[in-house]
JSON list of C-alpha atoms in Angstrom, two decimals:
[
{"chain": "A", "resi": 391, "resn": "UNK", "atom": "CA", "xyz": [106.24, 131.55, 166.77]},
{"chain": "A", "resi": 392, "resn": "UNK", "atom": "CA", "xyz": [109.83, 132.52, 165.46]},
{"chain": "A", "resi": 393, "resn": "UNK", "atom": "CA", "xyz": [111.18, 135.95, 166.07]},
{"chain": "A", "resi": 394, "resn": "UNK", "atom": "CA", "xyz": [110.90, 136.64, 162.39]},
{"chain": "A", "resi": 395, "resn": "UNK", "atom": "CA", "xyz": [107.14, 135.83, 162.25]},
{"chain": "A", "resi": 396, "resn": "UNK", "atom": "CA", "xyz": [106.68, 138.34, 165.22]},
{"chain": "A", "resi": 397, "resn": "UNK", "atom": "CA", "xyz": [108.69, 141.16, 163.18]},
{"chain": "A", "resi": 398, "resn": "UNK", "atom": "CA", "xyz": [106.83, 143.95, 161.47]},
{"chain": "A", "resi": 399, "resn": "UNK", "atom": "CA", "xyz": [107.90, 144.23, 157.87]},
{"chain": "A", "resi": 400, "resn": "UNK", "atom": "CA", "xyz": [108.07, 147.61, 156.17]},
{"chain": "A", "resi": 401, "resn": "UNK", "atom": "CA", "xyz": [105.59, 148.56, 153.37]},
{"chain": "A", "resi": 402, "resn": "UNK", "atom": "CA", "xyz": [107.83, 148.32, 150.21]},
{"chain": "A", "resi": 403, "resn": "UNK", "atom": "CA", "xyz": [105.09, 149.13, 147.64]},
{"chain": "A", "resi": 404, "resn": "UNK", "atom": "CA", "xyz": [101.43, 150.11, 147.47]},
{"chain": "A", "resi": 405, "resn": "UNK", "atom": "CA", "xyz": [99.83, 150.56, 144.14]},
{"chain": "A", "resi": 406, "resn": "UNK", "atom": "CA", "xyz": [96.95, 149.95, 141.89]},
{"chain": "A", "resi": 407, "resn": "UNK", "atom": "CA", "xyz": [97.09, 148.73, 138.23]},
{"chain": "A", "resi": 408, "resn": "UNK", "atom": "CA", "xyz": [94.09, 149.27, 136.07]},
{"chain": "A", "resi": 409, "resn": "UNK", "atom": "CA", "xyz": [93.44, 148.10, 132.57]},
{"chain": "A", "resi": 410, "resn": "UNK", "atom": "CA", "xyz": [90.69, 149.23, 130.17]},
{"chain": "A", "resi": 411, "resn": "UNK", "atom": "CA", "xyz": [88.82, 146.21, 128.94]},
{"chain": "A", "resi": 412, "resn": "UNK", "atom": "CA", "xyz": [88.26, 145.83, 125.24]},
{"chain": "A", "resi": 413, "resn": "UNK", "atom": "CA", "xyz": [85.99, 143.46, 123.46]},
{"chain": "A", "resi": 414, "resn": "UNK", "atom": "CA", "xyz": [82.82, 144.35, 125.44]},
{"chain": "A", "resi": 415, "resn": "UNK", "atom": "CA", "xyz": [84.26, 144.25, 128.95]},
{"chain": "A", "resi": 416, "resn": "UNK", "atom": "CA", "xyz": [85.58, 140.64, 128.70]},
{"chain": "A", "resi": 417, "resn": "UNK", "atom": "CA", "xyz": [88.36, 139.95, 131.28]},
{"chain": "A", "resi": 418, "resn": "UNK", "atom": "CA", "xyz": [91.75, 139.77, 129.64]},
{"chain": "A", "resi": 419, "resn": "UNK", "atom": "CA", "xyz": [95.19, 138.42, 130.73]},
{"chain": "A", "resi": 420, "resn": "UNK", "atom": "CA", "xyz": [97.29, 141.24, 132.19]},
{"chain": "A", "resi": 421, "resn": "UNK", "atom": "CA", "xyz": [100.85, 141.50, 133.43]},
{"chain": "A", "resi": 422, "resn": "UNK", "atom": "CA", "xyz": [102.12, 144.28, 135.62]},
{"chain": "A", "resi": 423, "resn": "UNK", "atom": "CA", "xyz": [105.67, 145.04, 137.05]},
{"chain": "A", "resi": 424, "resn": "UNK", "atom": "CA", "xyz": [106.90, 146.60, 140.31]},
{"chain": "A", "resi": 425, "resn": "UNK", "atom": "CA", "xyz": [110.54, 147.76, 140.28]},
{"chain": "A", "resi": 426, "resn": "UNK", "atom": "CA", "xyz": [112.34, 148.60, 143.41]},
{"chain": "A", "resi": 427, "resn": "UNK", "atom": "CA", "xyz": [115.25, 151.16, 143.39]},
{"chain": "A", "resi": 428, "resn": "UNK", "atom": "CA", "xyz": [117.34, 148.84, 145.45]},
{"chain": "A", "resi": 429, "resn": "UNK", "atom": "CA", "xyz": [117.27, 145.04, 146.25]},
{"chain": "A", "resi": 430, "resn": "UNK", "atom": "CA", "xyz": [114.46, 143.97, 148.72]},
{"chain": "A", "resi": 431, "resn": "UNK", "atom": "CA", "xyz": [113.21, 140.69, 150.24]},
{"chain": "A", "resi": 432, "resn": "UNK", "atom": "CA", "xyz": [109.41, 140.38, 149.85]},
{"chain": "A", "resi": 433, "resn": "UNK", "atom": "CA", "xyz": [108.03, 138.71, 152.87]},
{"chain": "A", "resi": 434, "resn": "UNK", "atom": "CA", "xyz": [104.23, 139.27, 152.33]},
{"chain": "A", "resi": 435, "resn": "UNK", "atom": "CA", "xyz": [102.00, 140.06, 149.53]},
{"chain": "A", "resi": 436, "resn": "UNK", "atom": "CA", "xyz": [98.53, 141.46, 150.10]},
{"chain": "A", "resi": 437, "resn": "UNK", "atom": "CA", "xyz": [95.92, 141.88, 147.21]},
{"chain": "A", "resi": 438, "resn": "UNK", "atom": "CA", "xyz": [93.64, 144.61, 148.46]},
{"chain": "A", "resi": 439, "resn": "UNK", "atom": "CA", "xyz": [89.89, 144.02, 147.79]},
{"chain": "A", "resi": 440, "resn": "UNK", "atom": "CA", "xyz": [87.79, 146.80, 146.13]},
{"chain": "A", "resi": 441, "resn": "UNK", "atom": "CA", "xyz": [86.70, 149.33, 148.66]},
{"chain": "A", "resi": 442, "resn": "UNK", "atom": "CA", "xyz": [89.23, 148.21, 151.41]},
{"chain": "A", "resi": 443, "resn": "UNK", "atom": "CA", "xyz": [91.85, 150.63, 152.80]},
{"chain": "A", "resi": 444, "resn": "UNK", "atom": "CA", "xyz": [95.52, 149.84, 151.53]},
{"chain": "A", "resi": 445, "resn": "UNK", "atom": "CA", "xyz": [97.30, 150.38, 154.77]},
{"chain": "A", "resi": 446, "resn": "UNK", "atom": "CA", "xyz": [96.79, 152.28, 157.99]},
{"chain": "A", "resi": 447, "resn": "UNK", "atom": "CA", "xyz": [99.47, 154.96, 156.90]},
{"chain": "A", "resi": 448, "resn": "UNK", "atom": "CA", "xyz": [97.48, 155.45, 153.63]},
{"chain": "A", "resi": 449, "resn": "UNK", "atom": "CA", "xyz": [94.08, 156.25, 154.99]},
{"chain": "A", "resi": 450, "resn": "UNK", "atom": "CA", "xyz": [92.93, 157.89, 151.82]},
{"chain": "A", "resi": 451, "resn": "UNK", "atom": "CA", "xyz": [93.59, 155.06, 149.45]},
{"chain": "A", "resi": 452, "resn": "UNK", "atom": "CA", "xyz": [91.21, 152.13, 148.76]},
{"chain": "A", "resi": 453, "resn": "UNK", "atom": "CA", "xyz": [91.55, 148.97, 146.89]},
{"chain": "A", "resi": 454, "resn": "UNK", "atom": "CA", "xyz": [90.31, 148.74, 143.36]},
{"chain": "A", "resi": 455, "resn": "UNK", "atom": "CA", "xyz": [90.86, 144.95, 142.74]},
{"chain": "A", "resi": 456, "resn": "UNK", "atom": "CA", "xyz": [88.39, 143.48, 140.19]},
{"chain": "A", "resi": 457, "resn": "UNK", "atom": "CA", "xyz": [86.83, 140.87, 139.67]},
{"chain": "A", "resi": 458, "resn": "UNK", "atom": "CA", "xyz": [86.08, 139.35, 142.97]},
{"chain": "A", "resi": 459, "resn": "UNK", "atom": "CA", "xyz": [88.04, 136.12, 142.31]},
{"chain": "A", "resi": 460, "resn": "UNK", "atom": "CA", "xyz": [90.76, 135.11, 139.87]},
{"chain": "A", "resi": 461, "resn": "UNK", "atom": "CA", "xyz": [94.13, 133.19, 139.58]},
{"chain": "A", "resi": 462, "resn": "UNK", "atom": "CA", "xyz": [97.17, 135.39, 140.04]},
{"chain": "A", "resi": 463, "resn": "UNK", "atom": "CA", "xyz": [100.88, 134.23, 139.03]},
{"chain": "A", "resi": 464, "resn": "UNK", "atom": "CA", "xyz": [103.56, 135.98, 140.97]},
{"chain": "A", "resi": 465, "resn": "UNK", "atom": "CA", "xyz": [107.17, 136.13, 139.64]},
{"chain": "A", "resi": 466, "resn": "UNK", "atom": "CA", "xyz": [110.37, 137.91, 140.59]},
{"chain": "A", "resi": 467, "resn": "UNK", "atom": "CA", "xyz": [113.90, 138.38, 139.54]},
{"chain": "A", "resi": 468, "resn": "UNK", "atom": "CA", "xyz": [116.19, 136.37, 141.79]},
{"chain": "A", "resi": 469, "resn": "UNK", "atom": "CA", "xyz": [119.35, 138.51, 142.26]},
{"chain": "A", "resi": 470, "resn": "UNK", "atom": "CA", "xyz": [121.18, 135.55, 143.69]},
{"chain": "A", "resi": 471, "resn": "UNK", "atom": "CA", "xyz": [120.98, 133.92, 140.20]},
{"chain": "A", "resi": 472, "resn": "UNK", "atom": "CA", "xyz": [121.87, 136.86, 137.91]},
{"chain": "A", "resi": 473, "resn": "UNK", "atom": "CA", "xyz": [122.43, 134.78, 134.90]},
{"chain": "A", "resi": 474, "resn": "UNK", "atom": "CA", "xyz": [118.95, 133.25, 134.93]},
{"chain": "A", "resi": 475, "resn": "UNK", "atom": "CA", "xyz": [117.19, 133.81, 131.58]},
{"chain": "A", "resi": 476, "resn": "UNK", "atom": "CA", "xyz": [113.68, 133.92, 133.13]},
{"chain": "A", "resi": 477, "resn": "UNK", "atom": "CA", "xyz": [111.98, 135.21, 136.20]},
{"chain": "A", "resi": 478, "resn": "UNK", "atom": "CA", "xyz": [111.35, 132.82, 139.14]},
{"chain": "A", "resi": 479, "resn": "UNK", "atom": "CA", "xyz": [107.80, 131.83, 139.89]},
{"chain": "A", "resi": 480, "resn": "UNK", "atom": "CA", "xyz": [107.06, 132.86, 143.46]},
{"chain": "A", "resi": 481, "resn": "UNK", "atom": "CA", "xyz": [103.56, 131.52, 143.59]},
{"chain": "A", "resi": 482, "resn": "UNK", "atom": "CA", "xyz": [100.17, 130.98, 142.04]},
{"chain": "A", "resi": 483, "resn": "UNK", "atom": "CA", "xyz": [97.40, 132.36, 144.17]},
{"chain": "A", "resi": 484, "resn": "UNK", "atom": "CA", "xyz": [93.61, 131.75, 143.95]},
{"chain": "A", "resi": 485, "resn": "UNK", "atom": "CA", "xyz": [92.43, 135.26, 144.96]},
{"chain": "A", "resi": 486, "resn": "UNK", "atom": "CA", "xyz": [89.15, 135.85, 146.49]},
{"chain": "A", "resi": 487, "resn": "UNK", "atom": "CA", "xyz": [88.02, 138.67, 148.76]},
{"chain": "A", "resi": 488, "resn": "UNK", "atom": "CA", "xyz": [88.37, 136.40, 151.71]},
{"chain": "A", "resi": 489, "resn": "UNK", "atom": "CA", "xyz": [91.77, 134.94, 150.56]},
{"chain": "A", "resi": 490, "resn": "UNK", "atom": "CA", "xyz": [94.04, 137.96, 149.88]},
{"chain": "A", "resi": 491, "resn": "UNK", "atom": "CA", "xyz": [97.32, 137.40, 151.68]},
{"chain": "A", "resi": 492, "resn": "UNK", "atom": "CA", "xyz": [100.33, 135.40, 150.61]},
{"chain": "A", "resi": 493, "resn": "UNK", "atom": "CA", "xyz": [103.46, 134.71, 152.67]},
{"chain": "A", "resi": 494, "resn": "UNK", "atom": "CA", "xyz": [106.43, 133.33, 150.74]},
{"chain": "A", "resi": 495, "resn": "UNK", "atom": "CA", "xyz": [108.26, 130.36, 152.20]},
{"chain": "A", "resi": 496, "resn": "UNK", "atom": "CA", "xyz": [111.57, 131.33, 150.85]},
{"chain": "A", "resi": 497, "resn": "UNK", "atom": "CA", "xyz": [113.52, 134.57, 151.18]},
{"chain": "A", "resi": 498, "resn": "UNK", "atom": "CA", "xyz": [114.63, 135.80, 147.77]},
{"chain": "A", "resi": 499, "resn": "UNK", "atom": "CA", "xyz": [116.35, 139.05, 147.16]},
{"chain": "A", "resi": 500, "resn": "UNK", "atom": "CA", "xyz": [114.87, 140.89, 144.18]},
{"chain": "A", "resi": 501, "resn": "UNK", "atom": "CA", "xyz": [114.45, 144.32, 142.42]},
{"chain": "A", "resi": 502, "resn": "UNK", "atom": "CA", "xyz": [111.53, 143.33, 140.21]},
{"chain": "A", "resi": 503, "resn": "UNK", "atom": "CA", "xyz": [108.19, 141.67, 140.96]},
{"chain": "A", "resi": 504, "resn": "UNK", "atom": "CA", "xyz": [105.71, 140.76, 138.35]},
{"chain": "A", "resi": 505, "resn": "UNK", "atom": "CA", "xyz": [102.06, 139.67, 138.56]},
{"chain": "A", "resi": 506, "resn": "UNK", "atom": "CA", "xyz": [100.05, 138.02, 135.87]},
{"chain": "A", "resi": 507, "resn": "UNK", "atom": "CA", "xyz": [96.35, 137.21, 135.89]},
{"chain": "A", "resi": 508, "resn": "UNK", "atom": "CA", "xyz": [92.79, 137.61, 134.50]},
{"chain": "A", "resi": 509, "resn": "UNK", "atom": "CA", "xyz": [91.96, 140.97, 136.31]},
{"chain": "A", "resi": 510, "resn": "UNK", "atom": "CA", "xyz": [90.84, 144.47, 135.11]},
{"chain": "A", "resi": 511, "resn": "UNK", "atom": "CA", "xyz": [92.19, 146.19, 138.27]},
{"chain": "A", "resi": 512, "resn": "UNK", "atom": "CA", "xyz": [94.71, 144.97, 140.89]},
{"chain": "A", "resi": 513, "resn": "UNK", "atom": "CA", "xyz": [95.78, 146.69, 144.02]},
{"chain": "A", "resi": 514, "resn": "UNK", "atom": "CA", "xyz": [98.86, 145.25, 145.73]},
{"chain": "A", "resi": 515, "resn": "UNK", "atom": "CA", "xyz": [100.80, 145.95, 148.98]},
{"chain": "A", "resi": 516, "resn": "UNK", "atom": "CA", "xyz": [104.18, 144.30, 149.21]},
{"chain": "A", "resi": 517, "resn": "UNK", "atom": "CA", "xyz": [105.96, 144.00, 152.57]},
{"chain": "A", "resi": 518, "resn": "UNK", "atom": "CA", "xyz": [109.45, 143.08, 153.61]},
{"chain": "A", "resi": 519, "resn": "UNK", "atom": "CA", "xyz": [112.89, 144.62, 154.00]}
]
C-alpha cells in the first residue's frame, strides 16, 4: 500500500441535496454543485445511504439519498486547464446502498464539483486536501 493510500484525507464537504418531485413523484434528472472557497484535490467521494451517519465528527447528521440505486455522473472544473469550455467528467458511478464509495485515479485540482443523476435526494461527503 502506498503512503498516500494510508493517509487520512480531510473532510472537504458534507451536504445533502433534496429536490421536490413533480409529476406524481416520478424521478427526475437533477444536477447539484459544490463550490470550494479555495482549490482542493478530491481524493474520495462517498454517497451516504439514507439513514446512515455522515461522518464520525457529524454524529447528528444522517444520509438522505433516494432512491436506493441510480447512475450518478460526477464532473469538476480542472483548474490546470483554465481555458476549458466544459467541466471534466470525473466518473460515472452506479450507486447502490452497497456501492457508495468512489476513489478517483487522477489528482485534479478544482474549486467546483458537479453531480448529475436521477435522484430525489443525495447526500455526499467529499474528502481530499
